[in-house]
PDB file of C-alpha atoms in Angstrom:
ATOM      1  CA  MET A   1     -13.989  34.891  36.405  1.00 37.00           C
ATOM      2  CA  GLU A   2     -14.203  32.491  39.258  1.00 39.00           C
ATOM      3  CA  ASN A   3     -13.311  29.742  37.183  1.00 43.00           C
ATOM      4  CA  ALA A   4     -10.762  31.126  35.322  1.00 45.00           C
ATOM      5  CA  PRO A   5      -7.449  28.783  34.838  1.00 45.00           C
ATOM      6  CA  THR A   6      -4.269  30.884  36.064  1.00 44.00           C
ATOM      7  CA  ALA A   7      -2.025  32.739  33.145  1.00 44.00           C
ATOM      8  CA  THR A   8       1.222  30.006  33.355  1.00 43.00           C
ATOM      9  CA  ALA A   9      -1.545  27.120  32.709  1.00 62.00           C
ATOM     10  CA  LEU A  10      -2.828  28.781  29.150  1.00 84.00           C
ATOM     11  CA  LYS A  11      -2.085  28.009  26.308  1.00 93.00           C
ATOM     12  CA  PRO A  12      -0.441  30.332  24.248  1.00 97.00           C
ATOM     13  CA  ILE A  13      -2.031  31.439  20.809  1.00 97.00           C
ATOM     14  CA  VAL A  14      -0.690  33.075  17.881  1.00 98.00           C
ATOM     15  CA  LEU A  15      -3.277  35.352  15.830  1.00 98.00           C
ATOM     16  CA  MET A  16      -1.521  34.147  12.190  1.00 95.00           C
ATOM     17  CA  GLY A  17      -2.680  35.619   8.702  1.00 92.00           C
ATOM     18  CA  VAL A  18      -1.626  37.849   6.392  1.00 88.00           C
ATOM     19  CA  SER A  19      -1.321  41.881   6.726  1.00 83.00           C
ATOM     20  CA  GLY A  20      -4.996  43.498   6.758  1.00 85.00           C
ATOM     21  CA  SER A  21      -6.097  39.573   8.527  1.00 89.00           C
ATOM     22  CA  GLY A  22      -7.408  41.673  11.692  1.00 91.00           C
ATOM     23  CA  LYS A  23      -4.196  40.345  13.691  1.00 94.00           C
ATOM     24  CA  THR A  24      -4.314  43.956  16.234  1.00 92.00           C
ATOM     25  CA  THR A  25      -8.085  43.912  16.163  1.00 94.00           C
ATOM     26  CA  VAL A  26      -8.909  40.490  17.130  1.00 97.00           C
ATOM     27  CA  GLY A  27      -6.106  40.438  19.689  1.00 97.00           C
ATOM     28  CA  ASP A  28      -6.542  43.463  21.781  1.00 96.00           C
ATOM     29  CA  ARG A  29      -9.989  42.221  21.888  1.00 97.00           C
ATOM     30  CA  LEU A  30      -8.898  38.688  23.026  1.00 97.00           C
ATOM     31  CA  ALA A  31      -7.075  40.095  25.449  1.00 96.00           C
ATOM     32  CA  GLU A  32      -9.197  42.491  26.939  1.00 96.00           C
ATOM     33  CA  VAL A  33     -11.845  39.606  27.434  1.00 95.00           C
ATOM     34  CA  SER A  34      -9.416  37.196  28.749  1.00 93.00           C
ATOM     35  CA  GLY A  35      -7.131  39.165  30.643  1.00 94.00           C
ATOM     36  CA  ARG A  36      -3.910  37.643  29.189  1.00 95.00           C
ATOM     37  CA  VAL A  37      -1.135  40.071  27.695  1.00 96.00           C
ATOM     38  CA  PHE A  38      -1.238  40.722  24.108  1.00 97.00           C
ATOM     39  CA  ILE A  39       1.688  41.394  21.748  1.00 96.00           C
ATOM     40  CA  ASP A  40       2.113  42.296  18.313  1.00 94.00           C
ATOM     41  CA  ALA A  41       4.765  40.341  16.958  1.00 93.00           C
ATOM     42  CA  ASP A  42       5.345  43.770  14.566  1.00 87.00           C
ATOM     43  CA  ASP A  43       7.262  45.716  17.499  1.00 90.00           C
ATOM     44  CA  LEU A  44       9.408  42.653  17.354  1.00 91.00           C
ATOM     45  CA  HIS A  45      11.386  42.845  14.990  1.00 88.00           C
ATOM     46  CA  PRO A  46      15.278  43.623  13.499  1.00 88.00           C
ATOM     47  CA  ALA A  47      15.342  48.029  12.617  1.00 88.00           C
ATOM     48  CA  ALA A  48      16.671  46.414   9.427  1.00 89.00           C
ATOM     49  CA  ASN A  49      13.903  44.355   8.562  1.00 87.00           C
ATOM     50  CA  LYS A  50      11.136  46.720   8.950  1.00 83.00           C
ATOM     51  CA  GLN A  51      13.713  49.170   6.870  1.00 85.00           C
ATOM     52  CA  LYS A  52      13.273  46.824   4.099  1.00 86.00           C
ATOM     53  CA  MET A  53       9.870  46.656   4.753  1.00 76.00           C
ATOM     54  CA  ALA A  54       9.150  49.724   4.525  1.00 78.00           C
ATOM     55  CA  ALA A  55      10.608  50.081   1.079  1.00 81.00           C
ATOM     56  CA  GLY A  56       8.338  47.442  -0.502  1.00 78.00           C
ATOM     57  CA  VAL A  57      10.788  44.277   0.158  1.00 81.00           C
ATOM     58  CA  PRO A  58       9.801  41.323   0.679  1.00 77.00           C
ATOM     59  CA  LEU A  59      10.972  39.766   3.993  1.00 79.00           C
ATOM     60  CA  THR A  60      13.316  36.174   2.851  1.00 87.00           C
ATOM     61  CA  ASP A  61      13.621  33.383   5.546  1.00 88.00           C
ATOM     62  CA  GLU A  62      16.967  34.930   6.125  1.00 92.00           C
ATOM     63  CA  ASP A  63      15.394  37.785   8.090  1.00 92.00           C
ATOM     64  CA  ARG A  64      12.854  36.025   9.733  1.00 88.00           C
ATOM     65  CA  TRP A  65      14.418  33.362  11.505  1.00 94.00           C
ATOM     66  CA  PRO A  66      16.211  35.719  13.725  1.00 93.00           C
ATOM     67  CA  TRP A  67      12.535  37.587  14.294  1.00 92.00           C
ATOM     68  CA  LEU A  68      10.862  34.379  14.823  1.00 95.00           C
ATOM     69  CA  ARG A  69      13.103  33.850  17.240  1.00 96.00           C
ATOM     70  CA  ILE A  70      12.607  36.480  19.568  1.00 95.00           C
ATOM     71  CA  VAL A  71       8.658  35.387  19.194  1.00 96.00           C
ATOM     72  CA  GLY A  72       9.381  31.963  20.106  1.00 97.00           C
ATOM     73  CA  GLU A  73      11.249  33.611  23.160  1.00 96.00           C
ATOM     74  CA  ARG A  74       8.097  35.422  24.149  1.00 95.00           C
ATOM     75  CA  LEU A  75       5.747  32.518  23.232  1.00 96.00           C
ATOM     76  CA  ALA A  76       8.013  30.483  25.883  1.00 95.00           C
ATOM     77  CA  VAL A  77       7.154  32.438  28.462  1.00 92.00           C
ATOM     78  CA  GLY A  78       4.192  30.768  29.855  1.00 88.00           C
ATOM     79  CA  ASP A  79       1.643  33.501  30.602  1.00 92.00           C
ATOM     80  CA  GLY A  80      -0.541  32.435  27.703  1.00 93.00           C
ATOM     81  CA  VAL A  81       0.753  35.546  26.174  1.00 96.00           C
ATOM     82  CA  ILE A  82      -1.891  36.621  22.667  1.00 98.00           C
ATOM     83  CA  VAL A  83       1.033  37.479  20.207  1.00 97.00           C
ATOM     84  CA  ALA A  84      -0.044  38.876  17.025  1.00 96.00           C
ATOM     85  CA  CYS A  85       2.453  36.595  14.115  1.00 94.00           C
ATOM     86  CA  SER A  86       2.313  36.582  10.142  1.00 89.00           C
ATOM     87  CA  ALA A  87       3.563  33.192  10.906  1.00 93.00           C
ATOM     88  CA  LEU A  88       2.900  32.174   6.857  1.00 92.00           C
ATOM     89  CA  LYS A  89       5.239  28.874   6.141  1.00 94.00           C
ATOM     90  CA  ARG A  90       4.620  26.018   8.485  1.00 97.00           C
ATOM     91  CA  ALA A  91       8.338  25.959   9.041  1.00 96.00           C
ATOM     92  CA  TYR A  92       8.235  29.157  11.237  1.00 95.00           C
ATOM     93  CA  ARG A  93       4.844  27.657  13.002  1.00 97.00           C
ATOM     94  CA  ASP A  94       7.703  24.316  14.391  1.00 98.00           C
ATOM     95  CA  LEU A  95      10.164  27.054  14.757  1.00 97.00           C
ATOM     96  CA  LEU A  96       7.660  28.636  17.265  1.00 97.00           C
ATOM     97  CA  ARG A  97       6.775  25.135  18.712  1.00 97.00           C
ATOM     98  CA  GLU A  98       9.959  24.624  19.332  1.00 97.00           C
ATOM     99  CA  TYR A  99       9.441  27.185  22.171  1.00 97.00           C
ATOM    100  CA  ALA A 100       5.977  27.220  22.450  1.00 96.00           C
ATOM    101  CA  PRO A 101       5.612  23.217  21.745  1.00 96.00           C
ATOM    102  CA  ASN A 102       1.529  23.692  23.426  1.00 95.00           C
ATOM    103  CA  ALA A 103       0.932  26.420  21.121  1.00 96.00           C
ATOM    104  CA  TYR A 104      -2.571  27.473  19.488  1.00 97.00           C
ATOM    105  CA  PHE A 105      -2.472  29.106  16.252  1.00 98.00           C
ATOM    106  CA  ALA A 106      -5.660  30.567  15.186  1.00 97.00           C
ATOM    107  CA  LEU A 107      -5.319  31.732  11.244  1.00 96.00           C
ATOM    108  CA  LEU A 108      -6.980  34.511  10.573  1.00 96.00           C
ATOM    109  CA  SER A 109      -7.793  34.041   6.583  1.00 92.00           C
ATOM    110  CA  GLY A 110     -10.454  36.252   4.021  1.00 88.00           C
ATOM    111  CA  SER A 111     -10.984  36.644   0.225  1.00 79.00           C
ATOM    112  CA  ARG A 112      -7.360  38.442  -1.238  1.00 75.00           C
ATOM    113  CA  GLU A 113     -10.233  41.171  -2.000  1.00 80.00           C
ATOM    114  CA  VAL A 114     -11.397  41.923   2.104  1.00 80.00           C
ATOM    115  CA  LEU A 115      -7.914  41.971   2.168  1.00 80.00           C
ATOM    116  CA  GLU A 116      -6.824  44.435  -0.011  1.00 77.00           C
ATOM    117  CA  ALA A 117      -9.107  46.411   0.635  1.00 78.00           C
ATOM    118  CA  ARG A 118      -8.058  46.860   4.929  1.00 73.00           C
ATOM    119  CA  VAL A 119      -4.682  47.617   3.698  1.00 72.00           C
ATOM    120  CA  SER A 120      -4.913  49.800   1.096  1.00 72.00           C
ATOM    121  CA  GLY A 121      -7.681  52.163   3.419  1.00 60.00           C
ATOM    122  CA  ARG A 122      -4.528  52.776   5.919  1.00 59.00           C
ATOM    123  CA  HIS A 123      -1.609  53.201   6.835  1.00 54.00           C
ATOM    124  CA  HIS A 124       1.227  50.961   7.896  1.00 49.00           C
ATOM    125  CA  GLU A 125       4.330  52.025   9.263  1.00 49.00           C
ATOM    126  CA  TYR A 126       5.993  49.399   7.817  1.00 47.00           C
ATOM    127  CA  MET A 127       3.600  47.215   5.948  1.00 50.00           C
ATOM    128  CA  PRO A 128       2.770  48.854   2.549  1.00 50.00           C
ATOM    129  CA  ALA A 129      -0.591  47.928   0.577  1.00 50.00           C
ATOM    130  CA  SER A 130       2.469  46.219  -2.128  1.00 57.00           C
ATOM    131  CA  LEU A 131       3.141  43.559  -0.139  1.00 65.00           C
ATOM    132  CA  LEU A 132       0.605  41.594   0.273  1.00 71.00           C
ATOM    133  CA  ASP A 133       0.919  39.388  -3.050  1.00 77.00           C
ATOM    134  CA  SER A 134       4.301  38.089  -1.544  1.00 75.00           C
ATOM    135  CA  GLN A 135       2.265  37.092   1.374  1.00 79.00           C
ATOM    136  CA  LEU A 136      -0.788  35.559   0.176  1.00 83.00           C
ATOM    137  CA  ALA A 137       1.631  33.452  -1.955  1.00 85.00           C
ATOM    138  CA  LEU A 138       3.777  32.713   1.208  1.00 84.00           C
ATOM    139  CA  LEU A 139       0.983  31.689   3.235  1.00 89.00           C
ATOM    140  CA  GLU A 140       1.153  27.840   3.325  1.00 94.00           C
ATOM    141  CA  PRO A 141      -2.399  26.632   6.122  1.00 93.00           C
ATOM    142  CA  LEU A 142      -2.775  24.858   8.752  1.00 96.00           C
ATOM    143  CA  GLY A 143      -1.937  21.101   8.917  1.00 96.00           C
ATOM    144  CA  ALA A 144      -4.406  18.414  10.183  1.00 95.00           C
ATOM    145  CA  ASP A 145      -1.512  18.008  12.934  1.00 96.00           C
ATOM    146  CA  GLU A 146      -0.881  21.659  14.065  1.00 97.00           C
ATOM    147  CA  ASP A 147      -2.967  22.248  17.212  1.00 96.00           C
ATOM    148  CA  GLY A 148      -5.250  25.564  15.717  1.00 97.00           C
ATOM    149  CA  GLY A 149      -7.929  26.445  14.150  1.00 96.00           C
ATOM    150  CA  VAL A 150      -8.938  28.709  11.098  1.00 96.00           C
ATOM    151  CA  PHE A 151     -11.377  31.983  11.360  1.00 97.00           C
ATOM    152  CA  ASP A 152     -12.790  34.112   8.931  1.00 94.00           C
ATOM    153  CA  ILE A 153     -12.443  37.167   8.722  1.00 94.00           C
ATOM    154  CA  ALA A 154     -16.171  38.721   7.582  1.00 92.00           C
ATOM    155  CA  ALA A 155     -17.458  37.722  11.030  1.00 94.00           C
ATOM    156  CA  SER A 156     -17.054  40.261  13.795  1.00 95.00           C
ATOM    157  CA  ALA A 157     -13.620  41.042  15.506  1.00 95.00           C
ATOM    158  CA  ASP A 158     -16.031  39.809  19.074  1.00 97.00           C
ATOM    159  CA  GLU A 159     -17.105  37.012  16.909  1.00 97.00           C
ATOM    160  CA  ILE A 160     -14.218  36.048  15.934  1.00 97.00           C
ATOM    161  CA  VAL A 161     -12.625  36.044  19.515  1.00 97.00           C
ATOM    162  CA  GLU A 162     -15.838  34.003  20.388  1.00 96.00           C
ATOM    163  CA  GLU A 163     -14.670  31.810  18.421  1.00 96.00           C
ATOM    164  CA  ILE A 164     -11.200  31.274  19.593  1.00 96.00           C
ATOM    165  CA  ARG A 165     -12.627  31.206  23.362  1.00 95.00           C
ATOM    166  CA  GLY A 166     -14.565  28.592  22.159  1.00 94.00           C
ATOM    167  CA  ALA A 167     -12.004  26.611  20.027  1.00 94.00           C
ATOM    168  CA  LEU A 168      -9.387  27.124  23.654  1.00 92.00           C
ATOM    169  CA  ALA A 169     -12.517  26.190  26.307  1.00 87.00           C
ATOM    170  CA  SER A 170     -11.979  22.119  25.319  1.00 70.00           C
ATOM    171  CA  ASP A 171      -7.734  22.776  25.851  1.00 65.00           C
ATOM    172  CA  GLU A 172      -7.902  24.664  29.007  1.00 53.00           C
ATOM    173  CA  PRO A 173      -7.022  23.242  31.964  1.00 49.00           C
ATOM    174  CA  ALA A 174     -10.380  23.873  34.953  1.00 48.00           C
ATOM    175  CA  ALA A 175      -9.511  25.918  37.914  1.00 45.00           C
TER     176      ALA A 175
END
């Protein structure tokens, strides 16, 4: 891409939402079309968190803070990384912004019915469908002062990718 900004000039993107919202699918596609690095923050969870979730026990804030710091450190690298991270609460996003103040938060949002159908139709290593309700209860929408947007998961992954790219186009510096 001739006029593409350098990776260090790109905002990091956090694909956020509850389990089943398509963070990994959208992240993979967005990385493919943009040439950015994609990381699933689930891979950064400590083993104790994974074991707790696998047992169907929701994580507490105390469980999440160390994990979110690891995610924040990765966002801070400055390479325009795309990270799939639930980032359900404003406080979690605030912590991530301490590491990457220019991060863009793309909330992948959909109805409980669509989300439930997605999580019940797949096997996740440590995120059982039974935790969906606890995630939905924690989810705080983006504030008007947060850099980001809401993207409807009823659209295809490719459509969501294009919507995110369009939302970021006006924010990205010219090369």
